[in-house]
Coordinates of C-alpha atoms and ligand atoms in Angstrom, one line a residue:
M1 CA 55.7 -3.9 19.9
A2 CA 52.3 -4.5 18.4
G3 CA 50.5 -3.2 15.3
L4 CA 52.2 -1.4 12.4
V5 CA 55.9 -1.2 13.1
Y6 CA 58.4 0.8 11.2
D7 CA 62.1 1.8 11.4
V8 CA 61.3 5.3 10.2
V9 CA 58.0 7.3 10.0
V10 CA 58.2 10.5 8.0
I11 CA 55.5 13.0 9.1
G12 CA 54.8 15.3 6.1
G13 CA 55.0 14.5 2.4
G14 CA 56.5 17.7 1.1
P15 CA 60.0 18.0 -0.5
A16 CA 61.9 17.5 2.8
G17 CA 59.8 14.4 3.8
L18 CA 60.0 12.8 0.4
A19 CA 63.7 13.3 0.1
A20 CA 64.1 11.7 3.6
A21 CA 61.9 8.8 2.8
I22 CA 63.7 8.0 -0.5
K23 CA 67.0 7.9 1.3
T24 CA 65.9 5.8 4.3
T25 CA 64.3 3.3 1.9
E26 CA 67.5 3.2 -0.2
Y27 CA 69.3 2.4 3.1
G28 CA 66.9 -0.6 3.5
L29 CA 65.0 0.9 6.4
K30 CA 61.2 0.1 6.6
T31 CA 59.8 3.5 6.0
L32 CA 56.3 5.1 6.0
V33 CA 55.3 8.6 4.9
L34 CA 52.2 10.2 6.4
E35 CA 50.7 13.2 4.6
Q36 CA 47.5 15.1 5.7
G37 CA 46.8 16.4 2.2
E38 CA 45.1 14.5 -0.6
K39 CA 48.4 14.3 -2.5
L40 CA 52.1 14.0 -1.8
G41 CA 54.1 17.2 -2.6
G42 CA 53.6 19.8 0.1
I43 CA 53.6 23.5 -0.8
T44 CA 55.4 23.0 -4.1
L45 CA 52.1 21.7 -5.7
Q46 CA 50.6 25.1 -5.7
C47 CA 53.9 27.0 -6.7
I48 CA 53.5 27.0 -10.5
H49 CA 56.2 29.6 -11.0
P50 CA 59.8 28.6 -11.9
G51 CA 62.8 28.8 -9.5
F52 CA 62.8 25.3 -8.1
G53 CA 65.7 22.9 -8.1
I54 CA 68.4 25.3 -9.3
H55 CA 71.0 23.8 -6.9
Y56 CA 69.7 20.2 -6.6
F57 CA 69.0 19.4 -10.2
K58 CA 70.9 22.3 -11.8
E59 CA 67.7 23.1 -13.7
D60 CA 65.1 25.8 -13.3
L61 CA 61.8 23.9 -12.7
T62 CA 58.3 24.9 -11.5
G63 CA 57.2 23.5 -8.1
P64 CA 55.1 20.7 -9.6
E65 CA 57.9 19.7 -12.1
F66 CA 60.3 19.6 -9.2
I67 CA 58.3 17.5 -6.9
Y68 CA 57.1 15.1 -9.6
R69 CA 60.7 13.8 -9.8
F70 CA 60.5 12.9 -6.1
I71 CA 57.0 11.4 -6.3
K72 CA 58.1 9.2 -9.2
K73 CA 61.1 7.9 -7.2
I74 CA 58.8 7.2 -4.2
E75 CA 56.5 5.2 -6.5
S76 CA 59.4 3.3 -8.2
L77 CA 61.0 2.4 -4.9
G78 CA 57.6 1.3 -3.6
V79 CA 57.9 3.5 -0.5
E80 CA 54.8 3.0 1.7
Y81 CA 52.7 6.2 2.2
Y82 CA 49.2 7.3 3.3
T83 CA 47.6 10.5 2.1
N84 CA 44.6 12.0 3.9
A85 CA 46.5 10.9 7.0
Y86 CA 46.7 13.6 9.7
V87 CA 49.2 12.9 12.5
E88 CA 47.4 13.9 15.7
S89 CA 49.9 12.9 18.4
I90 CA 53.3 11.5 19.1
E91 CA 54.1 9.5 22.2
Y92 CA 57.7 8.7 23.3
R93 CA 57.7 5.3 24.9
S94 CA 61.4 4.3 25.0
I95 CA 64.5 5.0 23.0
M96 CA 63.5 2.6 20.2
E97 CA 59.8 3.0 20.5
K98 CA 57.6 5.9 19.6
K99 CA 53.8 5.7 19.0
I100 CA 52.1 7.9 16.4
S101 CA 48.3 8.4 16.2
V102 CA 47.0 9.1 12.8
I103 CA 43.5 10.3 11.9
M104 CA 42.3 9.0 8.5
P105 CA 38.9 8.9 6.8
G106 CA 36.8 6.5 8.9
R107 CA 39.6 5.3 11.2
V108 CA 42.3 6.1 13.7
L109 CA 45.6 4.3 13.2
D110 CA 48.3 3.6 15.8
I111 CA 51.7 3.2 14.4
T112 CA 54.9 2.2 16.2
T113 CA 58.3 3.3 15.0
K114 CA 62.0 3.5 16.0
T115 CA 62.6 6.9 14.6
I116 CA 60.5 9.9 13.3
I117 CA 61.5 12.4 10.7
Y118 CA 59.3 15.4 11.3
T119 CA 58.8 17.5 8.1
T120 CA 55.5 19.3 8.6
G121 CA 56.5 22.5 6.9
A122 CA 55.4 26.0 8.0
R123 CA 52.3 28.0 8.7
E124 CA 51.6 31.5 7.6
R125 CA 51.3 34.5 10.0
H126 CA 47.8 36.0 9.8
R127 CA 46.7 39.7 9.9
Y128 CA 46.2 39.9 13.7
E129 CA 49.7 38.5 14.3
I130 CA 51.0 41.6 12.5
N131 CA 48.6 44.0 14.1
I132 CA 46.3 44.9 11.3
P133 CA 42.9 45.7 12.9
G134 CA 39.8 46.9 11.1
A135 CA 36.9 45.4 9.4
N136 CA 36.6 41.7 9.4
V137 CA 35.4 41.5 5.8
S138 CA 35.8 39.2 2.8
G139 CA 38.8 39.8 0.5
V140 CA 41.6 39.3 3.1
Y141 CA 43.7 36.2 2.4
T142 CA 47.0 34.8 3.4
A143 CA 49.4 34.4 0.4
G144 CA 49.1 30.6 0.6
E145 CA 45.3 30.8 0.5
A146 CA 45.3 33.2 -2.5
Q147 CA 47.9 31.0 -4.3
A148 CA 45.8 27.8 -3.7
M149 CA 42.7 29.6 -5.0
M150 CA 44.4 30.7 -8.2
D151 CA 46.8 27.8 -8.9
L152 CA 44.9 24.8 -7.6
W153 CA 41.2 25.8 -8.0
G154 CA 41.3 28.4 -10.8
V155 CA 39.5 31.1 -8.8
M156 CA 40.6 34.7 -9.0
P157 CA 40.6 36.2 -5.5
G158 CA 40.2 39.8 -6.6
K159 CA 41.1 42.6 -9.1
R160 CA 42.8 45.4 -7.1
V161 CA 45.3 44.0 -4.7
V162 CA 47.5 45.2 -1.9
I163 CA 50.2 42.8 -0.8
V164 CA 51.5 43.1 2.8
G165 CA 55.1 41.9 3.0
S166 CA 58.0 41.8 0.5
G167 CA 59.4 38.4 1.3
D168 CA 59.7 36.0 -1.6
V169 CA 56.2 34.7 -1.1
G170 CA 54.7 38.3 -1.3
L171 CA 56.8 39.2 -4.3
I172 CA 55.8 36.0 -6.2
M173 CA 52.2 36.6 -5.4
A174 CA 52.4 40.2 -6.7
R175 CA 53.7 38.9 -10.0
R176 CA 51.1 36.1 -10.1
F177 CA 48.2 38.6 -9.7
A178 CA 49.7 40.9 -12.3
L179 CA 50.0 37.9 -14.8
E180 CA 46.4 37.1 -14.2
G181 CA 45.4 40.7 -15.1
A182 CA 44.8 42.1 -11.6
R183 CA 46.0 45.6 -10.7
V184 CA 48.6 45.3 -7.9
E185 CA 48.3 48.6 -6.2
A186 CA 51.3 48.2 -3.9
V187 CA 53.5 45.9 -1.9
I188 CA 53.9 47.3 1.6
E189 CA 57.0 46.4 3.7
I190 CA 57.5 47.5 7.3
L191 CA 61.3 47.2 7.2
P192 CA 63.5 49.7 5.5
Y193 CA 64.7 47.0 3.0
P194 CA 62.9 44.3 1.0
G195 CA 62.5 40.9 2.6
G196 CA 62.9 38.8 -0.6
L197 CA 65.7 37.7 -2.9
T198 CA 67.1 40.4 -5.2
R199 CA 66.2 38.2 -8.2
N200 CA 62.5 38.3 -7.1
I201 CA 62.5 42.1 -6.6
V202 CA 63.6 42.5 -10.2
Q203 CA 61.5 39.7 -11.8
C204 CA 58.3 40.1 -9.8
L205 CA 58.1 43.9 -9.1
K206 CA 60.3 46.0 -11.4
D207 CA 59.4 44.0 -14.5
Y208 CA 55.7 44.7 -13.8
N209 CA 56.0 48.3 -12.5
I210 CA 54.6 47.3 -9.1
P211 CA 55.4 49.9 -6.4
L212 CA 57.1 48.8 -3.3
Y213 CA 56.7 51.0 -0.2
L214 CA 59.5 50.3 2.3
S215 CA 59.2 51.5 6.0
H216 CA 55.4 51.5 5.6
A217 CA 52.7 49.4 7.3
V218 CA 49.0 48.7 6.7
V219 CA 47.4 50.1 9.8
E220 CA 43.7 49.4 9.0
I221 CA 41.5 47.5 6.6
K222 CA 38.2 49.3 5.7
G223 CA 35.1 47.9 4.0
R224 CA 31.5 47.0 4.5
K225 CA 30.9 43.5 3.0
R226 CA 34.3 43.3 1.2
V227 CA 37.6 45.1 1.4
E228 CA 37.2 48.7 0.0
K229 CA 40.5 50.3 1.0
V230 CA 43.5 50.0 3.3
V231 CA 45.1 52.7 5.4
V232 CA 48.9 52.8 5.1
A233 CA 51.3 54.8 7.2
K234 CA 55.0 55.4 7.3
V235 CA 56.8 53.8 10.3
N236 CA 59.7 55.1 12.4
E237 CA 62.9 53.2 13.3
N238 CA 61.0 51.4 16.0
L239 CA 58.6 50.2 13.3
E240 CA 55.8 52.3 14.9
P241 CA 53.3 54.2 12.6
I242 CA 54.1 57.9 12.4
P243 CA 50.9 59.9 13.1
G244 CA 49.9 62.2 10.2
T245 CA 51.5 60.0 7.5
E246 CA 48.4 57.9 6.9
R247 CA 46.9 57.6 3.4
E248 CA 44.3 55.3 1.8
I249 CA 44.8 52.9 -1.0
E250 CA 41.6 51.6 -2.7
C251 CA 41.6 47.9 -3.3
D252 CA 39.3 44.9 -3.1
T253 CA 41.8 42.4 -1.9
V254 CA 44.5 42.3 0.8
V255 CA 47.1 39.5 0.7
I256 CA 49.0 38.9 3.9
A257 CA 52.5 37.6 3.1
A258 CA 54.0 38.3 6.5
G259 CA 56.2 35.4 6.9
L260 CA 56.2 31.7 7.7
I261 CA 56.6 30.0 11.1
P262 CA 57.8 26.4 11.5
Q263 CA 54.9 24.2 12.3
V264 CA 56.1 22.3 15.4
R265 CA 52.9 21.9 17.5
L266 CA 53.4 18.1 18.0
L267 CA 57.0 18.5 19.0
E268 CA 56.2 21.4 21.4
K269 CA 53.6 19.1 23.1
L270 CA 56.4 16.5 23.6
G271 CA 58.5 19.2 25.3
V272 CA 61.1 19.7 22.6
P273 CA 63.0 23.0 23.2
I274 CA 62.4 25.6 20.5
D275 CA 64.9 28.2 19.3
P276 CA 63.2 31.6 19.5
A277 CA 65.2 32.8 16.5
T278 CA 64.3 30.0 14.0
R279 CA 61.1 29.1 15.9
G280 CA 62.0 25.5 15.0
P281 CA 63.4 22.9 17.4
I282 CA 67.0 23.0 18.7
V283 CA 68.9 20.2 16.9
N284 CA 72.3 18.6 16.6
D285 CA 74.2 18.0 13.4
Y286 CA 72.1 14.9 12.7
L287 CA 69.1 17.2 12.8
E288 CA 68.0 15.2 15.9
T289 CA 65.9 17.1 18.4
S290 CA 66.3 16.8 22.2
I291 CA 64.2 13.6 22.0
P292 CA 66.3 10.7 20.9
G293 CA 65.3 9.4 17.5
I294 CA 63.1 12.3 16.5
F295 CA 64.6 14.3 13.7
V296 CA 63.4 17.4 11.9
A297 CA 64.0 18.8 8.5
G298 CA 62.8 21.4 6.0
N299 CA 60.6 24.4 6.9
A300 CA 59.6 22.7 10.2
L301 CA 63.3 23.1 11.2
V302 CA 64.1 26.5 9.7
I303 CA 62.3 28.6 7.0
N304 CA 64.1 27.8 3.7
D305 CA 63.9 30.1 0.7
F306 CA 65.3 27.4 -1.5
V307 CA 63.5 24.1 -1.8
D308 CA 66.9 22.5 -2.4
Y309 CA 68.0 23.2 1.2
A310 CA 64.8 21.6 2.5
V311 CA 65.6 18.5 0.5
E312 CA 69.2 18.5 1.7
Q313 CA 68.0 18.7 5.3
G314 CA 65.6 15.8 4.6
E315 CA 68.6 13.7 3.4
Q316 CA 70.7 14.7 6.4
A317 CA 67.9 13.6 8.8
A318 CA 67.7 10.3 6.9
D319 CA 71.4 9.8 7.6
G320 CA 70.7 10.6 11.2
A321 CA 67.9 8.0 11.4
R322 CA 70.1 5.4 9.8
L323 CA 72.9 6.0 12.3
F324 CA 70.4 6.0 15.2
I325 CA 69.0 2.6 14.2
E326 CA 72.4 1.1 13.6
N327 CA 73.8 2.2 17.0
K328 CA 70.6 2.3 19.1
G329 CA 71.0 6.0 19.6
I330 CA 73.4 8.7 18.5
H331 CA 76.5 8.8 20.7
T332 CA 79.1 11.4 20.2
R333 CA 82.3 12.4 21.9
K334 CA 81.7 16.0 22.6
W335 CA 79.1 18.6 21.4
R336 CA 80.3 22.0 20.3
R337 CA 77.7 24.9 20.6
I338 CA 77.1 27.1 17.6
V339 CA 77.2 30.7 18.8
K340 CA 75.7 33.7 16.9
G341 CA 78.2 36.5 16.6
R342 CA 77.9 39.9 14.9
N343 CA 75.1 40.2 12.4
I344 CA 73.9 36.6 12.7
R345 CA 70.2 36.4 13.4
L346 CA 69.8 32.6 13.3
A347 CA 71.9 29.5 12.7
V348 CA 71.2 25.8 12.3
P349 CA 72.2 23.2 13.6
H350 CA 72.7 24.3 17.2
Y351 CA 75.3 21.7 18.2
V352 CA 77.9 19.8 16.2
S353 CA 79.7 16.6 17.1
G354 CA 82.9 16.6 15.1
D355 CA 82.0 13.2 13.7
K356 CA 81.6 14.6 10.2
D357 CA 81.5 17.6 7.9
V358 CA 78.4 19.7 8.7
V359 CA 76.3 22.0 6.5
L360 CA 75.5 25.2 8.5
Y361 CA 72.6 27.4 7.5
A362 CA 72.5 31.0 8.8
R363 CA 70.7 34.3 8.2
V364 CA 71.9 37.8 8.9
K365 CA 70.0 40.5 10.9
W366 CA 70.6 43.3 8.4
P367 CA 71.9 43.7 4.8
E368 CA 75.6 44.5 4.3
D369 CA 78.0 44.6 1.3
N370 CA 81.6 43.5 0.9
V371 CA 81.8 41.6 4.2
W372 CA 83.4 38.4 5.5
F373 CA 81.5 35.4 7.0
R374 CA 83.9 34.3 9.7
I375 CA 84.4 31.5 12.1
P376 CA 87.1 32.8 14.5
E377 CA 87.7 29.5 16.3
T378 CA 88.7 27.8 13.0
G379 CA 90.4 30.8 11.4
R380 CA 88.2 30.4 8.4
K381 CA 86.6 33.3 6.5
L382 CA 84.6 33.6 3.3
F383 CA 84.2 36.9 1.3
M384 CA 80.6 37.8 0.6
P385 CA 79.9 40.6 -1.9
K386 CA 76.5 41.0 -0.2
V387 CA 74.5 39.5 2.7
R388 CA 70.7 39.9 2.9
P389 CA 68.3 38.7 5.7
A390 CA 66.3 36.9 3.0
E391 CA 69.2 34.9 1.6
M392 CA 70.3 32.0 3.6
I393 CA 74.1 31.6 4.0
R394 CA 75.0 27.9 3.4
Y395 CA 78.5 27.0 4.7
V396 CA 80.1 23.5 4.9
L397 CA 82.1 23.3 8.1
A398 CA 84.8 20.7 7.7
K399 CA 85.2 17.9 10.3
D400 CA 88.9 18.8 10.7
D401 CA 87.9 22.4 11.5
I402 CA 85.4 21.3 14.1
L403 CA 88.0 19.1 15.8
K404 CA 90.2 22.2 16.2
T405 CA 87.5 23.7 18.5
T406 CA 86.7 22.9 22.1
D407 CA 83.3 24.0 23.3
K408 CA 81.9 26.6 20.9
I409 CA 82.0 27.7 17.3
T410 CA 81.1 31.3 16.6
L411 CA 79.6 32.5 13.3
E412 CA 79.9 36.2 12.5
V413 CA 79.7 38.7 9.6
S414 CA 82.1 41.6 9.7
G415 CA 84.0 44.0 7.6
Q416 CA 87.4 42.3 7.9
Ligands
LIG1 C1 54.7 30.8 -2.1 C2 56.0 30.1 -2.1 C3 56.9 30.2 -3.1 C4 58.2 29.5 -3.1 N1 59.0 29.6 -4.1 C5 60.2 28.9 -4.2 C6 61.0 29.0 -5.3 O1 60.8 29.7 -6.3 N2 62.2 28.3 -5.3 C7 62.5 27.5 -4.2 O2 63.6 26.8 -4.3 N3 61.7 27.4 -3.2 C8 60.5 28.1 -3.1 N4 59.7 28.0 -2.0 C9 60.2 27.3 -0.8 C10 59.9 25.8 -0.8 O3 58.7 25.6 -1.4 C11 60.0 25.3 0.6 O4 61.3 25.5 1.1 C12 59.7 23.8 0.7 O5 58.4 23.5 0.1 C13 59.7 23.3 2.1 O6 59.4 21.9 2.1 P1 58.9 21.1 3.4 O7 58.9 19.7 3.0 O8 59.7 21.5 4.5 O9 57.5 21.7 3.7 P2 56.1 21.7 2.8 O10 56.3 21.7 1.4 O11 55.3 22.7 3.5 O12 55.5 20.2 3.2 C14 55.0 19.9 4.5 C15 53.9 18.8 4.4 O13 53.6 18.4 5.7 C16 52.2 18.1 5.7 N5 51.8 18.1 7.2 C17 51.8 19.1 8.0 N6 51.3 18.7 9.2 C18 51.0 17.4 9.1 C19 50.4 16.5 10.0 N7 50.2 16.8 11.3 N8 50.2 15.2 9.6 C20 50.5 14.9 8.3 N9 51.0 15.7 7.4 C21 51.3 17.0 7.8 C22 51.6 19.2 4.9 O14 50.3 18.9 4.4 C23 52.6 19.3 3.8 O15 52.3 18.6 2.7 C24 58.5 28.7 -2.0 C25 57.6 28.6 -0.9 C26 56.4 29.2 -0.9 C27 55.4 29.1 0.2

């Protein structure tokens, strides 16, 4: 192997990547972090609201406060990192050799590594992915763009705002605009229930008297140079607009907060199988993809509403990388498949080995109250006063329970 050679290269310097790099460095592995942005920190840098670190630090921090603790640790451990370093491609050469091409100002760098921890986060869905035709005028932003304008650059995107999507990102942006003195005309949600955490419905909408229209969709954006109004319609149970229910809402800004999708372009190019439910890669309980020695964590794996889970996954991937390097690959006795039963929309990881306890992350398809989260093969069940599609179920599956199973482990939510 020639050139720059590492045990672990972490692609993406957000919370998942930094947590992974801290751990692999503490394990004595030669680690490098590559971040395309000007600074380490990922999406948390522009999230100046509180709500970060409640599980991990048992404290309620803003995004920058949360990530500063990780950046400080990176600096004190002397972890090597490059910012302004965009990873353009990954090449698999052999089990212990992967080549990474990095574009940096004025140069292209080739790096060789035994393992990769892929933590590139997520991208936002744009207006055409959610079928909003109409004028292509100024004043239409994704939530991330609007947030960066306000919280990084101090620019107010508009004064009368309609938010599309009631996931946590949309709710937080509604409050953010209200706090800055804008009029938030409405939050429009196509589903019959809100997409975000209950705490955010209360703290971001109810506290500011912002109306939420469920089972509604924005069907058109109108304007000449800038947005002037949106057309909103009720939708039926198939989420199709009902003719005759259209009405106009005047506004100068439309913020599309229609969900995040794991950013896995480089892995797809390598042929890594993708789970259509998570839209992230299929992984085992070391968070290893189908390509030996390439691990994935954080929002690139599954969209996490809590940063704490992204960090936890980064640390799990670090454990995987360590084991991989020590054993020249991850060998297990027998993989059990995680199967999605009643009211489970997605689950991660997809395969478990029985080598260790495993943290399972799952999301339901529809909201329910007073139900049990059950794993029939192990006889385990957990009472849940409520389950919501927005709220990730986190469950630790004990090694002893995994060893009771043969080929599959079913997750389900049911009344008894
Ligand atoms: C608006 C908003 C509000 C949120 N609010 C909360 C909250 O209140 N509480 C909470 O706990 N969580 C919150 N979250 C969730 C939390 O921020 C995420 O779960 C977490 O940031 C995910 O971390 P990550 O490291 O996976 O991804 P990111 O933070 O997205 O980091 C990914 C990094 O990878 C880099 N990258 C991507 N591609 C490349 C490449 N090819 N080469 C090099 N670098 C690359 C990106 O530049 C980025 O820095 C919020 C998220 C959003 C978007």
